[in-house]
PDB file of C-alpha atoms in Angstrom:
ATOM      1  CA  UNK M   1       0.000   0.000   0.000  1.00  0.00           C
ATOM      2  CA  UNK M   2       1.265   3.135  -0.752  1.00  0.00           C
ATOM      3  CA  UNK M   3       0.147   6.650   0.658  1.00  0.00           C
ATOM      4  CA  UNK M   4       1.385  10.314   0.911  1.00  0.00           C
ATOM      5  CA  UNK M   5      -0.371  12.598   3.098  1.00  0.00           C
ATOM      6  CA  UNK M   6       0.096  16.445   3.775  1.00  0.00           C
ATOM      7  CA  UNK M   7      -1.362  19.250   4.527  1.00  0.00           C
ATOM      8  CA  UNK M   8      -2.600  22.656   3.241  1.00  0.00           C
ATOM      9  CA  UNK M   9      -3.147  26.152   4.108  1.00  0.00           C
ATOM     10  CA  UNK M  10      -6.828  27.197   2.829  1.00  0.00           C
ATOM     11  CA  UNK M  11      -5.594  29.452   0.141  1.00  0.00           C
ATOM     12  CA  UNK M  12      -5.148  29.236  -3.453  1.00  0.00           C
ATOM     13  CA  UNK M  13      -1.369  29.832  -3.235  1.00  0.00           C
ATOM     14  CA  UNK M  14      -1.394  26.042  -2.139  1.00  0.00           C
ATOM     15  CA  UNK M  15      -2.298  24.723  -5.765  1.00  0.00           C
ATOM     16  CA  UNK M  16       1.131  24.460  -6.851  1.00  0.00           C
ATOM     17  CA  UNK M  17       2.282  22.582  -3.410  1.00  0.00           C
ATOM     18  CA  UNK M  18      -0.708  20.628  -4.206  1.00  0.00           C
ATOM     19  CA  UNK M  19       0.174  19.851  -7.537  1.00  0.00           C
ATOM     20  CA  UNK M  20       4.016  18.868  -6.463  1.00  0.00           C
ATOM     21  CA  UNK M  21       2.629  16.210  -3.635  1.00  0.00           C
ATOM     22  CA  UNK M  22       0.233  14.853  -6.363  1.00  0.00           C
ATOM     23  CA  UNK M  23       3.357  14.649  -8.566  1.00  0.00           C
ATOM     24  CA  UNK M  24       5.622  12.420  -6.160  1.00  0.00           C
ATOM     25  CA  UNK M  25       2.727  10.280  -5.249  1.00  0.00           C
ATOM     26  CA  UNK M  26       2.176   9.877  -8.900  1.00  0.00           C
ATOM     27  CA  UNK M  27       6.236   8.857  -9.403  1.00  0.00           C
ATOM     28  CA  UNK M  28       5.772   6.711  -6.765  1.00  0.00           C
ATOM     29  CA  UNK M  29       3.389   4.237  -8.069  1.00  0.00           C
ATOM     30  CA  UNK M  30       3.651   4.760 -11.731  1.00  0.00           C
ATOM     31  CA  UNK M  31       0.185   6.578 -13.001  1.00  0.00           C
ATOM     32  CA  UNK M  32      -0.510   7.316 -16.855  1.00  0.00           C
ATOM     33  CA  UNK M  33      -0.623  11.123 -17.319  1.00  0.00           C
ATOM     34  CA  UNK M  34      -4.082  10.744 -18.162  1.00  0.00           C
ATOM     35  CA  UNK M  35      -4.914   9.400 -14.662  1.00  0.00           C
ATOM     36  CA  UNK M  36      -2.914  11.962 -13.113  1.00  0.00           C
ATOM     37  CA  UNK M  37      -4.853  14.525 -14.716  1.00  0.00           C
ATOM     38  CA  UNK M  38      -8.531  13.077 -13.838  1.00  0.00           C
ATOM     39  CA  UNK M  39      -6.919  12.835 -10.099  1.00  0.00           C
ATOM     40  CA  UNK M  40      -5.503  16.055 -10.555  1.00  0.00           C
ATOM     41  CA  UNK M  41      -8.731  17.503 -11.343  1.00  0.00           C
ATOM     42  CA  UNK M  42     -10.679  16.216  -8.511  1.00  0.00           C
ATOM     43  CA  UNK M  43      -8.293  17.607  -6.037  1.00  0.00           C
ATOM     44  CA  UNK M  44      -8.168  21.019  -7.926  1.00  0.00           C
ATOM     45  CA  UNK M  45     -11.973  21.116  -7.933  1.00  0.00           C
ATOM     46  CA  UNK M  46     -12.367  19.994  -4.142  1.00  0.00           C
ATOM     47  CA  UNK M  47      -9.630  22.097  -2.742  1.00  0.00           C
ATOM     48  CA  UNK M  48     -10.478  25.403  -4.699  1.00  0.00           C
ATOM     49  CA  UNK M  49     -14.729  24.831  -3.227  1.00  0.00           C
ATOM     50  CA  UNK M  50     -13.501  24.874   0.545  1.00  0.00           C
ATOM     51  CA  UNK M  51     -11.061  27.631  -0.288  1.00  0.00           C
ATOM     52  CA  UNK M  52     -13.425  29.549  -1.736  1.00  0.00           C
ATOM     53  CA  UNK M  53     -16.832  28.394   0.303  1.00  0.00           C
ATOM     54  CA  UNK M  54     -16.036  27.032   3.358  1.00  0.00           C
ATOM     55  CA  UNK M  55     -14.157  29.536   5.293  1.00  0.00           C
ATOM     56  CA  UNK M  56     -15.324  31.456   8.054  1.00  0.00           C
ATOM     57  CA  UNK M  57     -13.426  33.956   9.732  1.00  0.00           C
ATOM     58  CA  UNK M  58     -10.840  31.675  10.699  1.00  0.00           C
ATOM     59  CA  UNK M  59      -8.258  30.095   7.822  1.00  0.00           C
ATOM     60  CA  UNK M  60      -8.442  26.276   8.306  1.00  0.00           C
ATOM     61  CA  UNK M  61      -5.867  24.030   7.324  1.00  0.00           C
ATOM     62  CA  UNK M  62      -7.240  21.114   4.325  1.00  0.00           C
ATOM     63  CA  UNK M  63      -5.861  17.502   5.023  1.00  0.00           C
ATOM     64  CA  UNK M  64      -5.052  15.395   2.189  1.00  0.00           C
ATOM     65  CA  UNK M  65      -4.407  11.564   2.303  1.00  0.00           C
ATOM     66  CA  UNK M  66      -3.793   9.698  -1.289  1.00  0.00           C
ATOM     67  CA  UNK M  67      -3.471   6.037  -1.127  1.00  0.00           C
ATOM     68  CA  UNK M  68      -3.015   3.350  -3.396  1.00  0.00           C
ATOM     69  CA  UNK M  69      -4.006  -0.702  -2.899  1.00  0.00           C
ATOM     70  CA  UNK M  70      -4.922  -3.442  -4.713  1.00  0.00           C
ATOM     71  CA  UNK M  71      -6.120  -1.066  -7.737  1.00  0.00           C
ATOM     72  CA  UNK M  72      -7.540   1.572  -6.302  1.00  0.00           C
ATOM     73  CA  UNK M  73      -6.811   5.316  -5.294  1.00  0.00           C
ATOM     74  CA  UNK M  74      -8.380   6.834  -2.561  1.00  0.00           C
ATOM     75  CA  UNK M  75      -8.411  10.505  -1.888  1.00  0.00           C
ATOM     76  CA  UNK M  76      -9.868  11.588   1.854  1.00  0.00           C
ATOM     77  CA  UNK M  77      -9.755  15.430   2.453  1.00  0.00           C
ATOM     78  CA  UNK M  78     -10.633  17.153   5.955  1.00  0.00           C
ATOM     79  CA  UNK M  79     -11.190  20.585   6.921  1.00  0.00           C
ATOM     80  CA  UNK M  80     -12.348  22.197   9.713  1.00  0.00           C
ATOM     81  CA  UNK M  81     -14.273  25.069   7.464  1.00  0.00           C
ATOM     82  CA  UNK M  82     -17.818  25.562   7.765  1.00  0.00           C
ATOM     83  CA  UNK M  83     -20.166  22.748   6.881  1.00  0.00           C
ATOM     84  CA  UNK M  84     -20.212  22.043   3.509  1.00  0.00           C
ATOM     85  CA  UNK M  85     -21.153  19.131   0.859  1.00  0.00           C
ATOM     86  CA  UNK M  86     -20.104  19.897  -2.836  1.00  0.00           C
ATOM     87  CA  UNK M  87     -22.376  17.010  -3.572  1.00  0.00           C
ATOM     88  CA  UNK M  88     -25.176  18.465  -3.351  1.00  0.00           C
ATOM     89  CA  UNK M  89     -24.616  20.653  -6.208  1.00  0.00           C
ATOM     90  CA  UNK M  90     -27.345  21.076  -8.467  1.00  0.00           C
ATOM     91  CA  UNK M  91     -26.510  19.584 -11.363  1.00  0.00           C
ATOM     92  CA  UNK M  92     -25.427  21.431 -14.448  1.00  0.00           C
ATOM     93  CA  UNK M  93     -27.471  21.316 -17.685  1.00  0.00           C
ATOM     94  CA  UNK M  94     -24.689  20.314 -19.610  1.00  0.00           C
ATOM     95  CA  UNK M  95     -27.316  19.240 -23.280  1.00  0.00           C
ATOM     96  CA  UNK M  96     -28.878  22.947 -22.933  1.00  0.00           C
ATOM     97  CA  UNK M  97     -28.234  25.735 -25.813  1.00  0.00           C
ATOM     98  CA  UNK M  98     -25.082  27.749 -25.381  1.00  0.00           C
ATOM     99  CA  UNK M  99     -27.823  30.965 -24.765  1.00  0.00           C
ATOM    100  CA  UNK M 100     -28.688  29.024 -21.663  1.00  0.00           C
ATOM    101  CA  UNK M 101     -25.649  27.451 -20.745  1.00  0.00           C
ATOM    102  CA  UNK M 102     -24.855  28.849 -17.246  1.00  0.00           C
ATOM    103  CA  UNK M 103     -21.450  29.569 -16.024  1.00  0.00           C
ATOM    104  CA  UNK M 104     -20.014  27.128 -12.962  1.00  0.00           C
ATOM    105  CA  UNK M 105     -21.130  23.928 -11.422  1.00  0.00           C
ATOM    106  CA  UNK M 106     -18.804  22.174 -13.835  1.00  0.00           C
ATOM    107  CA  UNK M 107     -16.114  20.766 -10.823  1.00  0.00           C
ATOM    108  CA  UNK M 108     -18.553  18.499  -9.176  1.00  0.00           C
ATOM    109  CA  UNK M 109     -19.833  17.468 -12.419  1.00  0.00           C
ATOM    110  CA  UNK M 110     -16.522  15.940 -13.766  1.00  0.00           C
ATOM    111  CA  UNK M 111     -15.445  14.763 -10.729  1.00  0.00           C
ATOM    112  CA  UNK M 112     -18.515  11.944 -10.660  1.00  0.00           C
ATOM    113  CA  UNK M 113     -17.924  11.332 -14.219  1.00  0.00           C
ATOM    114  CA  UNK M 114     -14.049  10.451 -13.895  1.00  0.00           C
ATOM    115  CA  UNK M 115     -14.021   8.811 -10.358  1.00  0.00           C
ATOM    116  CA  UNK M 116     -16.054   6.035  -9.753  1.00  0.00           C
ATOM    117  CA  UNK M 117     -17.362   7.272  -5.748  1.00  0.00           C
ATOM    118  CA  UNK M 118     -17.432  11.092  -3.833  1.00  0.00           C
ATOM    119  CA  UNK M 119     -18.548  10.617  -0.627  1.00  0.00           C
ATOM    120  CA  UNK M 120     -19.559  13.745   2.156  1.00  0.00           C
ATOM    121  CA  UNK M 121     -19.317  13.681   5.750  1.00  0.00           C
ATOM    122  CA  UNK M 122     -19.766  16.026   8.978  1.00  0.00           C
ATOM    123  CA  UNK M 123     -17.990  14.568  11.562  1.00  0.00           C
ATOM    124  CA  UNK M 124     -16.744  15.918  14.755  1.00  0.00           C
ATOM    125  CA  UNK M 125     -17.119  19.783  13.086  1.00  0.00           C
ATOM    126  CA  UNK M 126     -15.444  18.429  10.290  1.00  0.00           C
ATOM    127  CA  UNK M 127     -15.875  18.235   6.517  1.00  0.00           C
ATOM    128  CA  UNK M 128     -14.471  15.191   5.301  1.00  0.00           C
ATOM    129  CA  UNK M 129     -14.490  14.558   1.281  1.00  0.00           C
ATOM    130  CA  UNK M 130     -13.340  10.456   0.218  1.00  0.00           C
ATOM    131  CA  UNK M 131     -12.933   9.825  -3.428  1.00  0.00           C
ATOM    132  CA  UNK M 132     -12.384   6.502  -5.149  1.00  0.00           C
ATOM    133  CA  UNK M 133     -11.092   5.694  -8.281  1.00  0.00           C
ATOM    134  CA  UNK M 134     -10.742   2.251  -9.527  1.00  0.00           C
ATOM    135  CA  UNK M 135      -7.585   1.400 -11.662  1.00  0.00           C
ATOM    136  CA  UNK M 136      -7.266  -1.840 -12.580  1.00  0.00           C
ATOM    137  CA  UNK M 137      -3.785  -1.965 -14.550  1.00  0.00           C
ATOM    138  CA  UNK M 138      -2.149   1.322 -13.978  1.00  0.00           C
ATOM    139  CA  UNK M 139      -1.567   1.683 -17.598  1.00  0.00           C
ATOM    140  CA  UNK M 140      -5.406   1.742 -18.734  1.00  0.00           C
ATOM    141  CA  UNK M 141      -7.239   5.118 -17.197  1.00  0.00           C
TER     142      UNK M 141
ATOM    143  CA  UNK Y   1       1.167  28.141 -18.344  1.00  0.00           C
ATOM    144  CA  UNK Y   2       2.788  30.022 -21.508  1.00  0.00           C
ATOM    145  CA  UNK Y   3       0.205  31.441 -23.996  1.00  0.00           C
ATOM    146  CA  UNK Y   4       1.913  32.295 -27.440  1.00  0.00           C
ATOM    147  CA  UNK Y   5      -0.171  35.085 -29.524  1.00  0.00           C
ATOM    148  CA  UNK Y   6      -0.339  34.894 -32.799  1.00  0.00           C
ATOM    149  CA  UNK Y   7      -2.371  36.447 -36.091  1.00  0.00           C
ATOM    150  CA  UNK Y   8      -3.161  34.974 -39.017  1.00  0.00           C
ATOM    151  CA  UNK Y   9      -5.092  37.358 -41.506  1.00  0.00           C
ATOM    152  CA  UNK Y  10      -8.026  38.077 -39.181  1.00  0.00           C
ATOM    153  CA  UNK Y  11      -8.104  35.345 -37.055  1.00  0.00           C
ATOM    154  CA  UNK Y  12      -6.374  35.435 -33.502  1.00  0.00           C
ATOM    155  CA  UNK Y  13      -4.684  31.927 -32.795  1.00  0.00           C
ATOM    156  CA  UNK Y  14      -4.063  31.226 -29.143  1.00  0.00           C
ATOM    157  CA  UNK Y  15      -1.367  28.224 -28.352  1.00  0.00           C
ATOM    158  CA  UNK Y  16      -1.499  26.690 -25.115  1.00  0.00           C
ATOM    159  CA  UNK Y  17       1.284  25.294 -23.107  1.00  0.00           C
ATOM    160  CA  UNK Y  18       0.927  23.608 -19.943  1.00  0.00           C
ATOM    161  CA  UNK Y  19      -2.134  23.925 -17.855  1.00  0.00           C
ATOM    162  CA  UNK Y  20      -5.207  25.524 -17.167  1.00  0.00           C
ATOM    163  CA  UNK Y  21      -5.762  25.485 -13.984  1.00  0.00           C
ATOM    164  CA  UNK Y  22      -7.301  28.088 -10.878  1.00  0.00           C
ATOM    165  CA  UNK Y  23      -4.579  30.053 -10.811  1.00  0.00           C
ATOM    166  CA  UNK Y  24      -3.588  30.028 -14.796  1.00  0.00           C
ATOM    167  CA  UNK Y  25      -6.789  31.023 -15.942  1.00  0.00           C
ATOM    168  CA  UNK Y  26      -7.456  34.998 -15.144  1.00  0.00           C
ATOM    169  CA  UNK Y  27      -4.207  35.468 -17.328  1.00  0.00           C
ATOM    170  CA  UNK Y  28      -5.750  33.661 -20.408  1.00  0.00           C
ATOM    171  CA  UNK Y  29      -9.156  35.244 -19.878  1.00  0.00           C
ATOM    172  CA  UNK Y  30      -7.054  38.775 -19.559  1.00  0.00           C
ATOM    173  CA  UNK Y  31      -5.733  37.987 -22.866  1.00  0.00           C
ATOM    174  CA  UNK Y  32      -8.967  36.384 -24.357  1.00  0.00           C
ATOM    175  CA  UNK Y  33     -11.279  39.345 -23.382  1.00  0.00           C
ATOM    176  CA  UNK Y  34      -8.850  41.969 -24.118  1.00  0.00           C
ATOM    177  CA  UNK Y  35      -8.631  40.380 -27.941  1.00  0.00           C
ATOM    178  CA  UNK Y  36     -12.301  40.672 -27.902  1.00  0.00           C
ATOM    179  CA  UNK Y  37     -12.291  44.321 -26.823  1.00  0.00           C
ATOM    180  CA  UNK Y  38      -9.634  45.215 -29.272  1.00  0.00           C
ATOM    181  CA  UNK Y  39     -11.988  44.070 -32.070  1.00  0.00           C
ATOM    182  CA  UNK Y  40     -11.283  40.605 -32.684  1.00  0.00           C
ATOM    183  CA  UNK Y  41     -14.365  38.113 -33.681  1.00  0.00           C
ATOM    184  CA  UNK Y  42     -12.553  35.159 -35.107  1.00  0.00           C
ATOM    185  CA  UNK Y  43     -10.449  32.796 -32.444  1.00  0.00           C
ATOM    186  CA  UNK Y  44      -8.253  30.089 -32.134  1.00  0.00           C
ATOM    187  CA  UNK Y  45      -7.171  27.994 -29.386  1.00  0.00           C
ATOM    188  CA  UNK Y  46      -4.510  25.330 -30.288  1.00  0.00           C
ATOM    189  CA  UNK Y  47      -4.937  22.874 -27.211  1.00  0.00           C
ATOM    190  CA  UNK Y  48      -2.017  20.984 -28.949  1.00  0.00           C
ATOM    191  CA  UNK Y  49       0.454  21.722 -25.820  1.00  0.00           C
ATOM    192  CA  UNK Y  50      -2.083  21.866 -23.185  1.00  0.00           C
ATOM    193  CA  UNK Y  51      -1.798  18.667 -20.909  1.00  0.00           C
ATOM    194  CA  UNK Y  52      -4.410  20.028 -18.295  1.00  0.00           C
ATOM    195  CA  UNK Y  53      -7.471  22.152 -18.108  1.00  0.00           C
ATOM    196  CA  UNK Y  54      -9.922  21.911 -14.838  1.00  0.00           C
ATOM    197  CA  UNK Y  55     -13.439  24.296 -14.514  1.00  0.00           C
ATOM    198  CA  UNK Y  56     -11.700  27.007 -14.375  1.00  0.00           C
ATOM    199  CA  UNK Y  57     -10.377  27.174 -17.740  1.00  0.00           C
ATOM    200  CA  UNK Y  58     -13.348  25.493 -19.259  1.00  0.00           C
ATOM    201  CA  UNK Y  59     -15.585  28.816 -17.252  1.00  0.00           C
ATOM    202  CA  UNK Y  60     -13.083  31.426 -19.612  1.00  0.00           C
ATOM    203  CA  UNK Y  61     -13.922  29.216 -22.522  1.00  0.00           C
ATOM    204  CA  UNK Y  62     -17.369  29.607 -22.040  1.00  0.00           C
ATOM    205  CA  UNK Y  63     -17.530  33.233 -21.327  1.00  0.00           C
ATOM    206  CA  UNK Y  64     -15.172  33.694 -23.982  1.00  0.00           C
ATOM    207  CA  UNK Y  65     -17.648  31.406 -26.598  1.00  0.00           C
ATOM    208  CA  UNK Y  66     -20.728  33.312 -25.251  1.00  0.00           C
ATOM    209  CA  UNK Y  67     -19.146  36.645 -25.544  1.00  0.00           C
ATOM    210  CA  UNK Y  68     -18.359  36.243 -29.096  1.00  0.00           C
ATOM    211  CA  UNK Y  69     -21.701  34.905 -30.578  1.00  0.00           C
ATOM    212  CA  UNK Y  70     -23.018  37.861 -28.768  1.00  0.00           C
ATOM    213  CA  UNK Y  71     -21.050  40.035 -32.068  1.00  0.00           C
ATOM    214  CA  UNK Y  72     -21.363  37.242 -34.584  1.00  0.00           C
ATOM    215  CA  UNK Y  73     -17.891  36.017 -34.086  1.00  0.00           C
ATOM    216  CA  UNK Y  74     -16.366  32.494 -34.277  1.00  0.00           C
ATOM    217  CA  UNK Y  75     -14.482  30.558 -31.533  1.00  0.00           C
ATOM    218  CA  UNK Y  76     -12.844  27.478 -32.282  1.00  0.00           C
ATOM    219  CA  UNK Y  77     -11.311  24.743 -30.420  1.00  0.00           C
ATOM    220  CA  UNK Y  78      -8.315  22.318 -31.715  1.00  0.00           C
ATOM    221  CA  UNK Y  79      -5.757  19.551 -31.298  1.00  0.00           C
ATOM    222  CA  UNK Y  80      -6.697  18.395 -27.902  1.00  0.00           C
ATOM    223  CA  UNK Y  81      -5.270  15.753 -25.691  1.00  0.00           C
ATOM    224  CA  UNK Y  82      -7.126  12.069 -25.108  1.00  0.00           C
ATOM    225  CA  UNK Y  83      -7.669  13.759 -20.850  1.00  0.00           C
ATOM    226  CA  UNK Y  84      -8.611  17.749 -22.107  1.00  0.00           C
ATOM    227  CA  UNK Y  85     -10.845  15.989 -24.931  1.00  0.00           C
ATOM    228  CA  UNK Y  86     -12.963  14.058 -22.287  1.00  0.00           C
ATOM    229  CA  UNK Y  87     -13.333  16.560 -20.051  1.00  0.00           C
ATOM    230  CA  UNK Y  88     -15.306  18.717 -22.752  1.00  0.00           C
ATOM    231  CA  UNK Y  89     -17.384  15.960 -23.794  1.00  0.00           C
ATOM    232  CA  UNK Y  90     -18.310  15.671 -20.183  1.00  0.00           C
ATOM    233  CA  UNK Y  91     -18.711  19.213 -19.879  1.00  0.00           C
ATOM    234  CA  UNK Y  92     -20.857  18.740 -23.243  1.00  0.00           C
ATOM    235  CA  UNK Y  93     -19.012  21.832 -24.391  1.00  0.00           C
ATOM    236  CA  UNK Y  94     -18.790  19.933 -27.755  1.00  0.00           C
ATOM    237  CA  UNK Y  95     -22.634  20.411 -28.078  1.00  0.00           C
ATOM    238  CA  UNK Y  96     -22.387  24.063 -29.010  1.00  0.00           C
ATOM    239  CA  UNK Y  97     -18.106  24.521 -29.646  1.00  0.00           C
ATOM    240  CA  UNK Y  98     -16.412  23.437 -32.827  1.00  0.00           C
ATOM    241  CA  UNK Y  99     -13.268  21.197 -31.817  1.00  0.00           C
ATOM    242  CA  UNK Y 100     -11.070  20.207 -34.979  1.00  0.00           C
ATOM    243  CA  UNK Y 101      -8.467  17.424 -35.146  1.00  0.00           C
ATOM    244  CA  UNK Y 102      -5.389  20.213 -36.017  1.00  0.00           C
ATOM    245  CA  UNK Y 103      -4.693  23.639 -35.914  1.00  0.00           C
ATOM    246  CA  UNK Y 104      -4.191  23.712 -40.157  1.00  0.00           C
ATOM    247  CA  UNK Y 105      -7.969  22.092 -39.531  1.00  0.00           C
ATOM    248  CA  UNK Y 106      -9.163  25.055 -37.452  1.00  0.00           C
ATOM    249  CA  UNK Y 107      -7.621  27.822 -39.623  1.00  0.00           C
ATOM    250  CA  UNK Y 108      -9.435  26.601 -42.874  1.00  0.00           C
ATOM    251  CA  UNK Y 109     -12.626  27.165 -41.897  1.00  0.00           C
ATOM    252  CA  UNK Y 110     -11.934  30.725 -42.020  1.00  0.00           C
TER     253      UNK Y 110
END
């Protein structure tokens, strides 16, 4: 089993450190640039919601756990933010007319296309965000 | 990211390289919208170097599409990666956007 985990200050600054742990955990077990962007993108899409909704006054550090076993990745994020479930999202429109075509809601959407579970939790005043994404020979996603 | 400007009779061909990401993005919409202001109604964007793109990028694209039907202009789309392919089809930003195989593709329609 392999797993990296780390830690963020909630601010958008953090992308790039974000992008550099994703990049060493992606070295370390050998994911197809492909899969490393559809990862890539969940984490980008989750991290940038609590930066941008789930503050309150307070900055709140985001807690990020990647691991890797028997073929699949699981990402578990945790913040102490206000309570918050991306989830819940309405839905985007995405077969509507470009005159209608509203602007946002797109993260959510792609992440349950290109990971196969999102799961939300409050917990002890805590948001906590798990991802799955099932890779059964590293070299297909 | 690097964005490389270039001008081909009329048309304004944007080449990506890199990624599109949160904190990429407000300097390609700078340079998107401020075509657009400075007259421009025909676009390019050459994907062809771009290995990532999340919301954020696809929200200029948008914007940037709506924006320029709005004065009967053209945006088109080309030469994307397997990864920033599927994430339009998700988006079903192929519904309404013209996405060509190759840049030479894109600039004969004009």
């Amino acid at each position: 089993m392999d797993t990296l985990s780390f830690k963020l200050k909630s601010d958008m600054s953090e992308l790039d450190t974000l992008l550099g742990h994703l990049n060493t955990f992606s070295a370390q077990i050998g994911l197809t640039r492909k899969c490393f962007c559809q990862i890539n993108l969940a984490l980008e899409e989750l991290f940038t919601n609590i930066v941008s909704y789930g503050q309150d006054n307070q900055t709140h550090p985001v807690k990020v756990d990647i691991t890797y076993d028997e073929g699949v990745i699981t990402i578990r994020i945790e913040d102490r933010g206000i309570a918050f479930d991306p989830i819940k999202a309405k839905k985007p429109d995405t077969k509507c007319s470009l005159k209608d075509r509203q602007i946002g809601g797109l993260g959510i959407h792609l992440i349950k296309n290109l990971m196969d579970e999102i799961n939300y939790q409050r917990k002890n005043n805590k948001n906590i965000l798990t991802i799955k994404k099932r890779i059964e020979d590293l070299n297909c996603c | 990211m690097e964005i490389i400007e270039e001008n081909q009779d009329n048309v304004k061909i944007f080449k990506l390289h890199g990624r599109l990401d949160s904190n990429t993005s407000p300097d390609f919409e700078k340079k998107v919208f401020d075509a657009i202001e400075n007259g421009s109604k025909s676009m390019i964007v050459d994907f062809g170097e771009l290995d990532y793109i999340s919301s954020a990028g696809l929200r200029v694209i948008l914007k940037a599409t709506k924006d320029l039907k709005r004065v009967d202009g053209e945006f088109i789309l080309c030469a994307m990666k397997d990864y920033v392919k599927e994430v339009f089809e998700i988006s079903g930003f192929d519904s309404f956007l013209p996405i060509d195989n190759s840049l030479d593709e894109a600039i004969n329609r004009f």
